Short mmCIF file of C-alpha atoms in Angstrom, two decimals:
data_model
loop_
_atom_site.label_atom_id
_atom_site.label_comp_id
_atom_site.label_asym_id
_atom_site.label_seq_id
_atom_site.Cartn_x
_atom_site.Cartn_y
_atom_site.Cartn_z
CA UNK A 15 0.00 0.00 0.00
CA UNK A 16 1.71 3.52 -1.25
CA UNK A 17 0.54 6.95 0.33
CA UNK A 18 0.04 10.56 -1.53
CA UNK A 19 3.53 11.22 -0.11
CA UNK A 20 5.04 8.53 -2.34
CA UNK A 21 3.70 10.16 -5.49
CA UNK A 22 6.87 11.69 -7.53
CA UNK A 23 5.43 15.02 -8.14
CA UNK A 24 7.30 16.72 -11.23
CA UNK A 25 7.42 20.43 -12.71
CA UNK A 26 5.93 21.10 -16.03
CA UNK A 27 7.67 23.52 -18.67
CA UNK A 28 7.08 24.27 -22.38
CA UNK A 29 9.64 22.71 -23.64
CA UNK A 30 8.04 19.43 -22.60
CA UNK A 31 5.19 20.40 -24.92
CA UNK A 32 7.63 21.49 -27.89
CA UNK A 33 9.36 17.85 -27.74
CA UNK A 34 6.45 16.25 -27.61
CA UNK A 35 4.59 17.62 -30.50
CA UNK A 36 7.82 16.59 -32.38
CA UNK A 37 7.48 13.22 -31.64
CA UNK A 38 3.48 13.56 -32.41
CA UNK A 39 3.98 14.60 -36.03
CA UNK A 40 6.20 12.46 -37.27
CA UNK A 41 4.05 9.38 -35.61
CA UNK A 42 1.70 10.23 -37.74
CA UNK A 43 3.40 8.58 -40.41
CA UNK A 44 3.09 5.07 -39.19
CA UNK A 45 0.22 5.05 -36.56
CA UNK A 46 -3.41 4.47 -37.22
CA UNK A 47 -6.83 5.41 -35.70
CA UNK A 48 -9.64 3.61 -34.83
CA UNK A 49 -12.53 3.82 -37.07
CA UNK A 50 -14.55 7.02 -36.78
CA UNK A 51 -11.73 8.65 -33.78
CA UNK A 52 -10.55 11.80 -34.63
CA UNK A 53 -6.26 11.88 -34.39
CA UNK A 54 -6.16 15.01 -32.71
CA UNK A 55 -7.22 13.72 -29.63
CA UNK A 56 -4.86 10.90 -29.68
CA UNK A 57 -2.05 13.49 -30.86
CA UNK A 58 -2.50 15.41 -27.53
CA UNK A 59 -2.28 12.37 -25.50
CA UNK A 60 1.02 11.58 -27.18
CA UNK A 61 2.21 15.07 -26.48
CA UNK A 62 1.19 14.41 -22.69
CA UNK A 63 3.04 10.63 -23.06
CA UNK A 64 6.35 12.17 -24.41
CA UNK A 65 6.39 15.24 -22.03
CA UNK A 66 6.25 12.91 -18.64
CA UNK A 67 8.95 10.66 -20.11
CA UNK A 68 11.20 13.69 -20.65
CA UNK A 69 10.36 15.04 -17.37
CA UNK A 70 11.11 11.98 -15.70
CA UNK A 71 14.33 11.69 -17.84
CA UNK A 72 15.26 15.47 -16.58
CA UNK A 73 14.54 14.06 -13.57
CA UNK A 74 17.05 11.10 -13.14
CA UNK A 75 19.30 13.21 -14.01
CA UNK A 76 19.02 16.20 -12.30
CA UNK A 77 19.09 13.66 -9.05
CA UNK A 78 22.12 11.30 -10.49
CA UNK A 79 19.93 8.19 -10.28
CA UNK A 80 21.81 6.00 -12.60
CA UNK A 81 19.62 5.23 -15.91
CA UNK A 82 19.87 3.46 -19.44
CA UNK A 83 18.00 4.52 -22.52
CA UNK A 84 16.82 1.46 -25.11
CA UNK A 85 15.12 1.75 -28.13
CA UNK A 86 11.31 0.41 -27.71
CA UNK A 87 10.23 -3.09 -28.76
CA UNK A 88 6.98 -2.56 -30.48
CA UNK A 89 7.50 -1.14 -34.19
CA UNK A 90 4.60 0.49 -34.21
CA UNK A 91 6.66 2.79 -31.89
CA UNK A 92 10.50 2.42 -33.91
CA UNK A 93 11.22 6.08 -32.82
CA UNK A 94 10.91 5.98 -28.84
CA UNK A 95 13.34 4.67 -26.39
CA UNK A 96 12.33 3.71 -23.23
CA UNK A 97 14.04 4.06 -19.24
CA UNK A 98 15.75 1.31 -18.20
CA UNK A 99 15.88 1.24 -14.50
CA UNK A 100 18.75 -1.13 -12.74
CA UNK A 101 17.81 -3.65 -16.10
CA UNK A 102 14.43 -3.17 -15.51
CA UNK A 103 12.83 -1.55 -19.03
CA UNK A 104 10.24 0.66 -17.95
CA UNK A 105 7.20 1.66 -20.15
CA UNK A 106 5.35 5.08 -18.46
CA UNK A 107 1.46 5.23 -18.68
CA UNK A 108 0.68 8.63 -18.94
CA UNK A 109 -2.88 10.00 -18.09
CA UNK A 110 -4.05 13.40 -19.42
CA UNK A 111 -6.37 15.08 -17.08
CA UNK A 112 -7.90 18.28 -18.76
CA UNK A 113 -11.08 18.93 -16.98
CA UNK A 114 -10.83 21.90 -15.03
CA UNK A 115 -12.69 21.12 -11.73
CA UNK A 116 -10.25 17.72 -11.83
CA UNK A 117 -7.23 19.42 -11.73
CA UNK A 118 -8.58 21.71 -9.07
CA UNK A 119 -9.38 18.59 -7.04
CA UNK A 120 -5.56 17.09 -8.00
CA UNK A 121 -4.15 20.31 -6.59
CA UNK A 122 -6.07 20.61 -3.80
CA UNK A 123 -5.67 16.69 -2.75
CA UNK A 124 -3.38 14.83 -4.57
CA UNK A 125 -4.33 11.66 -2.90
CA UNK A 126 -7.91 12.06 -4.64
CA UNK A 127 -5.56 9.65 -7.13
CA UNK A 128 -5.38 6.90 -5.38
CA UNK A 129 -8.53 5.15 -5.96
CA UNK A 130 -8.20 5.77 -9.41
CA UNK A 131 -7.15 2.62 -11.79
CA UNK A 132 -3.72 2.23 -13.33
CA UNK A 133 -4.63 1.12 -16.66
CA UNK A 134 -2.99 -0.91 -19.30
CA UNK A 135 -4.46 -2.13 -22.45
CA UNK A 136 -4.66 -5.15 -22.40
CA UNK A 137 -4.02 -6.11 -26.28
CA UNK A 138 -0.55 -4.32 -25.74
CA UNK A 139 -0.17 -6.30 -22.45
CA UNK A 140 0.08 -9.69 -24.22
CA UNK A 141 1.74 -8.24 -26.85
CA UNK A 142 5.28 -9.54 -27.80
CA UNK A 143 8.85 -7.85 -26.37
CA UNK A 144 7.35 -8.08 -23.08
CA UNK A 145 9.85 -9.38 -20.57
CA UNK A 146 8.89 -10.41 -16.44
CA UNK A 147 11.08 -7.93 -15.20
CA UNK A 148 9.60 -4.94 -17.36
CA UNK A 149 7.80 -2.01 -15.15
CA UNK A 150 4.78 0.06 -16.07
CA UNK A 151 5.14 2.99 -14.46
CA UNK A 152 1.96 5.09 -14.20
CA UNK A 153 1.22 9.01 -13.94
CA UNK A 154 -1.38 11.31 -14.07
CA UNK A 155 -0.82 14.67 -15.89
CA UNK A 156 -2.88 17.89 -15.10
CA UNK A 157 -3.11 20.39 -18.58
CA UNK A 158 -5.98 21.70 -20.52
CA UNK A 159 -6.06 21.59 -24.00
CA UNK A 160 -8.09 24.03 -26.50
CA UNK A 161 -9.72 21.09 -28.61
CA UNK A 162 -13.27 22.89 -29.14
CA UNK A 163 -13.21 25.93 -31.64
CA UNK A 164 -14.62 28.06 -29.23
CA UNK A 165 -11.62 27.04 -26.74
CA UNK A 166 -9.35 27.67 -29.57
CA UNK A 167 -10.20 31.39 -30.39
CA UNK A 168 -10.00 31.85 -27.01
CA UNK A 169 -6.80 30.99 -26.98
CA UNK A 170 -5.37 32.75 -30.24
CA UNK A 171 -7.19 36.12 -28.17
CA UNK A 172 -4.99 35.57 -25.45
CA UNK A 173 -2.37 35.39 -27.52
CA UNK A 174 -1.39 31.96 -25.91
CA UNK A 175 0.97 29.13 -27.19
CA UNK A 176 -0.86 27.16 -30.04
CA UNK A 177 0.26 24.76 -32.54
CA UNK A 178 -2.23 24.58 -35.49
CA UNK A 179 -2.15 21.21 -37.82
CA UNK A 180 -4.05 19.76 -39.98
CA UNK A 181 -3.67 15.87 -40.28
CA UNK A 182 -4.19 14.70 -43.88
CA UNK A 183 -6.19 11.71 -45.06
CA UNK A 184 -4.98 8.24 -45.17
CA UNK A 185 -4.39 8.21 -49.11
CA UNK A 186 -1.78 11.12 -48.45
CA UNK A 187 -0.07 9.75 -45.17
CA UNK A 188 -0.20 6.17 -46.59
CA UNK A 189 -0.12 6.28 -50.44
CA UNK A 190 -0.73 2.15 -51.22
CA UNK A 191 2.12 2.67 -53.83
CA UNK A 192 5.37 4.22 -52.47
CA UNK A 193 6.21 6.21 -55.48
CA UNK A 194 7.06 10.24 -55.68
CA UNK A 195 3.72 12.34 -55.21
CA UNK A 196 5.00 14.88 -57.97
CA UNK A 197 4.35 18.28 -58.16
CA UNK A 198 2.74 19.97 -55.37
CA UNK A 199 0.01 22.83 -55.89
CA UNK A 200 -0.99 24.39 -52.57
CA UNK A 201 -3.37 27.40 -52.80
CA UNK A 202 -4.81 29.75 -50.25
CA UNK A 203 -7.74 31.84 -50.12
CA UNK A 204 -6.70 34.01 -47.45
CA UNK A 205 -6.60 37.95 -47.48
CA UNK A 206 -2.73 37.57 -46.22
CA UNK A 207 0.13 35.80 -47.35
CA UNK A 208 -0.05 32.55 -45.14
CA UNK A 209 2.92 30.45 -44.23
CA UNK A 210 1.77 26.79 -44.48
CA UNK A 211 4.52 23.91 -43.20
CA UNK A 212 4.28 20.44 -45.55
CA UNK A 213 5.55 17.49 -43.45
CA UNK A 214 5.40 14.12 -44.88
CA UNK A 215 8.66 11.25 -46.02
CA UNK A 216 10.96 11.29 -48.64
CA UNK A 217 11.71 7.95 -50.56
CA UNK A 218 13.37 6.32 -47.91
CA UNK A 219 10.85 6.81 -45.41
CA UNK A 220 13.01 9.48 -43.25
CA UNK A 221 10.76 12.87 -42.51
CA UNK A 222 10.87 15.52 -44.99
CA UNK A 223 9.59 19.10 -44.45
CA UNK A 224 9.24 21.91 -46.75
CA UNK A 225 8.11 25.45 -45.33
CA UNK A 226 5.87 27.29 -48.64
CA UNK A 227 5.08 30.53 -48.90
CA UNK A 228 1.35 31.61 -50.09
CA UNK A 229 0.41 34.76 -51.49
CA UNK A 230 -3.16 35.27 -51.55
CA UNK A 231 -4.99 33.65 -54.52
CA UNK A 232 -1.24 32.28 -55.83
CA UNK A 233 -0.98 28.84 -56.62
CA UNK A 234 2.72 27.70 -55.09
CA UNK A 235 4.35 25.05 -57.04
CA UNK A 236 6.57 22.44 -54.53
CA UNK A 237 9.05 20.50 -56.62
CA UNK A 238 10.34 18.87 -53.46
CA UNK A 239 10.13 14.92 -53.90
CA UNK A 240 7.60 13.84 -51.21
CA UNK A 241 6.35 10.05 -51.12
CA UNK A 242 3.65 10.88 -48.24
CA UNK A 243 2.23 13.96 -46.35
CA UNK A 244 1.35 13.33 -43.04
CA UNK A 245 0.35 17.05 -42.04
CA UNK A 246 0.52 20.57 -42.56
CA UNK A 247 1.25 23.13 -39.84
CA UNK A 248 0.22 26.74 -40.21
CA UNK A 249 1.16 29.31 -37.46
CA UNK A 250 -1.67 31.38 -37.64
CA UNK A 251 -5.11 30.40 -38.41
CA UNK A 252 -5.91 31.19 -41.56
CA UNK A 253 -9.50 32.85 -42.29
CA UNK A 254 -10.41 31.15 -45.42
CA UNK A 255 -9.67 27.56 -47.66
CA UNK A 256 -6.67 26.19 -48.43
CA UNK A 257 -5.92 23.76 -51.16
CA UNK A 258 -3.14 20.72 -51.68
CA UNK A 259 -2.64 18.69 -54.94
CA UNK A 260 -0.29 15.90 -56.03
CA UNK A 261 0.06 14.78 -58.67
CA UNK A 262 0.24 11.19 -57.66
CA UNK A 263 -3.91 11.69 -56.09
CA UNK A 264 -5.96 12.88 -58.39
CA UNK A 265 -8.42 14.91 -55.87
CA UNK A 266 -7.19 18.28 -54.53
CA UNK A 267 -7.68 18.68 -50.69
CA UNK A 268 -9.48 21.13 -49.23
CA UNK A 269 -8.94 22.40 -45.70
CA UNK A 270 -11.66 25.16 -44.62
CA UNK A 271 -10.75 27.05 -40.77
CA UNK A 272 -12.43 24.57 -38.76
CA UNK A 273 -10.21 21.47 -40.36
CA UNK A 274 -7.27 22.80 -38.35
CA UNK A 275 -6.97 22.00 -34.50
CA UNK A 276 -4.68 22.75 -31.76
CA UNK A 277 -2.48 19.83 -30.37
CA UNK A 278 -0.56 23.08 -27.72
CA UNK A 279 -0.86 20.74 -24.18
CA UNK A 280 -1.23 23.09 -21.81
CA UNK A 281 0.74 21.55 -19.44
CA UNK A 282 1.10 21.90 -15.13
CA UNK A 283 1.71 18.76 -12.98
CA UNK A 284 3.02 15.76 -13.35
CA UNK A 285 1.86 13.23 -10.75
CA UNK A 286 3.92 9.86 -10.88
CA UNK A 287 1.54 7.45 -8.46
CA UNK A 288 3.74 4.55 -8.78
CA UNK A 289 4.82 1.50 -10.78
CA UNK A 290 4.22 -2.34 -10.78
CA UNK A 291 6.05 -5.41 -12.58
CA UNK A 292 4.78 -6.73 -15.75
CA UNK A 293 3.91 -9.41 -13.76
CA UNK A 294 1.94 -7.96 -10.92
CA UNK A 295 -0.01 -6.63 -13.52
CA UNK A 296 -0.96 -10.03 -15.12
CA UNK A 297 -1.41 -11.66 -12.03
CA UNK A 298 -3.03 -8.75 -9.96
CA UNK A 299 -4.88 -6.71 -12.18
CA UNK A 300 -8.63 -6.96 -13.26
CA UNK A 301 -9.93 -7.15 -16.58
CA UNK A 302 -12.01 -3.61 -17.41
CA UNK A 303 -14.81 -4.23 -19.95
CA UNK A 304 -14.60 -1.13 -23.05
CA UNK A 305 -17.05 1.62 -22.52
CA UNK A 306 -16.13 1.95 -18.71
CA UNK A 307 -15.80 5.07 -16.57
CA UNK A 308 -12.79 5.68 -15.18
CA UNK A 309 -11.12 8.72 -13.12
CA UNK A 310 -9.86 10.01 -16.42
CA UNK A 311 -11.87 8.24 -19.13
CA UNK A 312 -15.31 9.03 -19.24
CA UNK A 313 -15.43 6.53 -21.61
CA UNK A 314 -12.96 3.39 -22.28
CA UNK A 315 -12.67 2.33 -25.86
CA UNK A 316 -10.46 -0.85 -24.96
CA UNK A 317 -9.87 -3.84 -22.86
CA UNK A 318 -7.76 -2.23 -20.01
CA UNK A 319 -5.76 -4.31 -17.29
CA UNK A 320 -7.11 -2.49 -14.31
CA UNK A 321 -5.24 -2.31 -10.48
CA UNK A 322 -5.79 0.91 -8.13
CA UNK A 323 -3.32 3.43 -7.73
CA UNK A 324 -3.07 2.57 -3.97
CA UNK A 325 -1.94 -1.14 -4.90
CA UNK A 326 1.11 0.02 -6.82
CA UNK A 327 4.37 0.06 -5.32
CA UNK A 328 6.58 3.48 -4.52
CA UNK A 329 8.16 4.97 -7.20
CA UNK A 330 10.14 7.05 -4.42
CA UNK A 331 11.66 4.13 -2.96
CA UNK A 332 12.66 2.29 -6.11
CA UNK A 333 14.82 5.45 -7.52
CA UNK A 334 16.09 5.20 -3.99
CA UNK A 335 17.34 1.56 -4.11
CA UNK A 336 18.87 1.91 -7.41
CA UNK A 337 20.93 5.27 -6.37
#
């Protein structure tokens, strides 16, 4: 049984955001979503995901507790690397919490968290790579996020950080042929000239990104030789359509204002409960049905290997031990 006081409570700053939004884009280029999800949602979450590791990274170090870094075993995921702990690889569940009067309960009362569930899903669970000695460690991260337009504007008034992308359809990010898209024709019906960032891969799979200028009304030509585009990034939001074509798809894309969202986590705690074994969690956990509530779901959309916060074990005293 583990107590608030064993939670490994962690600063936020924006540079956590700016790393993980890195890492979001270019996973767009070999993830998918689940049928009718939007990926913005699951873009933030990433952002969250990649901001506690690097936190917790900046952590061990900051405290010279000895640590490895190894690349991660499921492909789906060839571009992370994972903490390895005294040979102990350790894969962080990260839980966005973004509902205001949540976080004001968090802050308040940290050890509201303890009756919530540690969740893993339980299809990545029995995946392979898994090894006994692996540890899930699990923490709750307090940020909002401005997903509705309404929040957005808000948000662009303020004159707060934003980071405006639009994800492209699966026929750009995953052509079914891997040949050159040819000649791209982007087009903008804003008043302004509008700065519009194409990301996608080059031949050889590695990211490619080409930053276009648009007048207004111009058509701007990008001989650049891109085999996919994953997204484009715009820094302002632009007031009217905007337009794509490859040759390689023979439909031009139109993105109107509302097709662009704001993946900007607004980051400000970082709550790390604790951790158990890969194999507590097989033996000890309970199987949670999709379409549960949970502390931070209000819906679950998978099978999730469910054990309460106040079963895990201290994440304090481990980085102790190992020291």
């Amino acid at each position: 049984m583990i107590h608030a006081s064993d939670f490994l409570h962690l600063p936020y700053t924006p540079d956590l955001t700016e790393a993980g939004i890195a890492y979001a884009l270019r996973s767009l280029a070999y993830s998918y979503e689940r049928e009718g999800r939007s990926p913005y949602g699951r873009l933030r979450r990433l952002v969250a995901n990649v901001s506690v590791e690097l936190a917790f990274r900046r952590h061990l170090s900051q405290e010279n507790t000895p640590f490895d870094i190894k690349a991660s075993t499921p492909f789906t995921d060839h571009e992370r690397f994972d903490v390895v702990l005294n040979g102990h690889r350790c894969d962080i569940k990260t839980f966005l919490i973004s509902h205001r009067e949540q976080i004001k309960g968090i802050r308040q009362n940290p050890a509201i968290l303890m009756d919530a569930p540690a969740l893993v899903p339980s299809d990545s669970h029995a995946g392979d790579g898994h090894s006994y000695d692996d540890i899930y460690l699990f923490a709750f991260m307090t940020g909002l996020v401005a997903a509705s337009q309404a929040d957005l504007q808000k948000a662009l008034a303020k004159r707060q950080p934003h980071y405006l992308v639009h994800v492209m359809p699966m026929q750009w990010r995953k052509p079914l042929h891997w040949k050159p898209l040819g000649t791209l024709v982007l087009k903008s019906e804003s008043a302004e000239e509008l700065i519009v960032e194409v990301n996608g891969q080059d031949e050889a799979r590695e990211m490619k990104r080409k930053v276009v200028s648009l007048a207004p009304g111009v058509k701007a030509k990008v001989n650049e030789s891109f085999y996919s585009i994953t997204s484009l990034h715009v820094q302002r939001m632009p007031e009217a359509r905007v337009g794509i074509h490859g040759e390689g798809i023979s439909q031009t894309h139109v993105i109107t204002p509302h097709d662009w969202a704001n993946i900007w986590v607004y980051g400000m705690d970082i709550f790390m409960t604790g951790y158990a074994s890969y194999e507590e969690m097989s033996q000890r956990a309970t199987l949670l049905q999709p379409g549960s509530k949970t502390f931070q779901y209000e819906r679950t959309h998978v099978k999730n290997l469910a054990l309460p916060v106040s079963k895990l074990k201290s994440i304090k005293k481990l980085l102790t031990s190992i020291k």
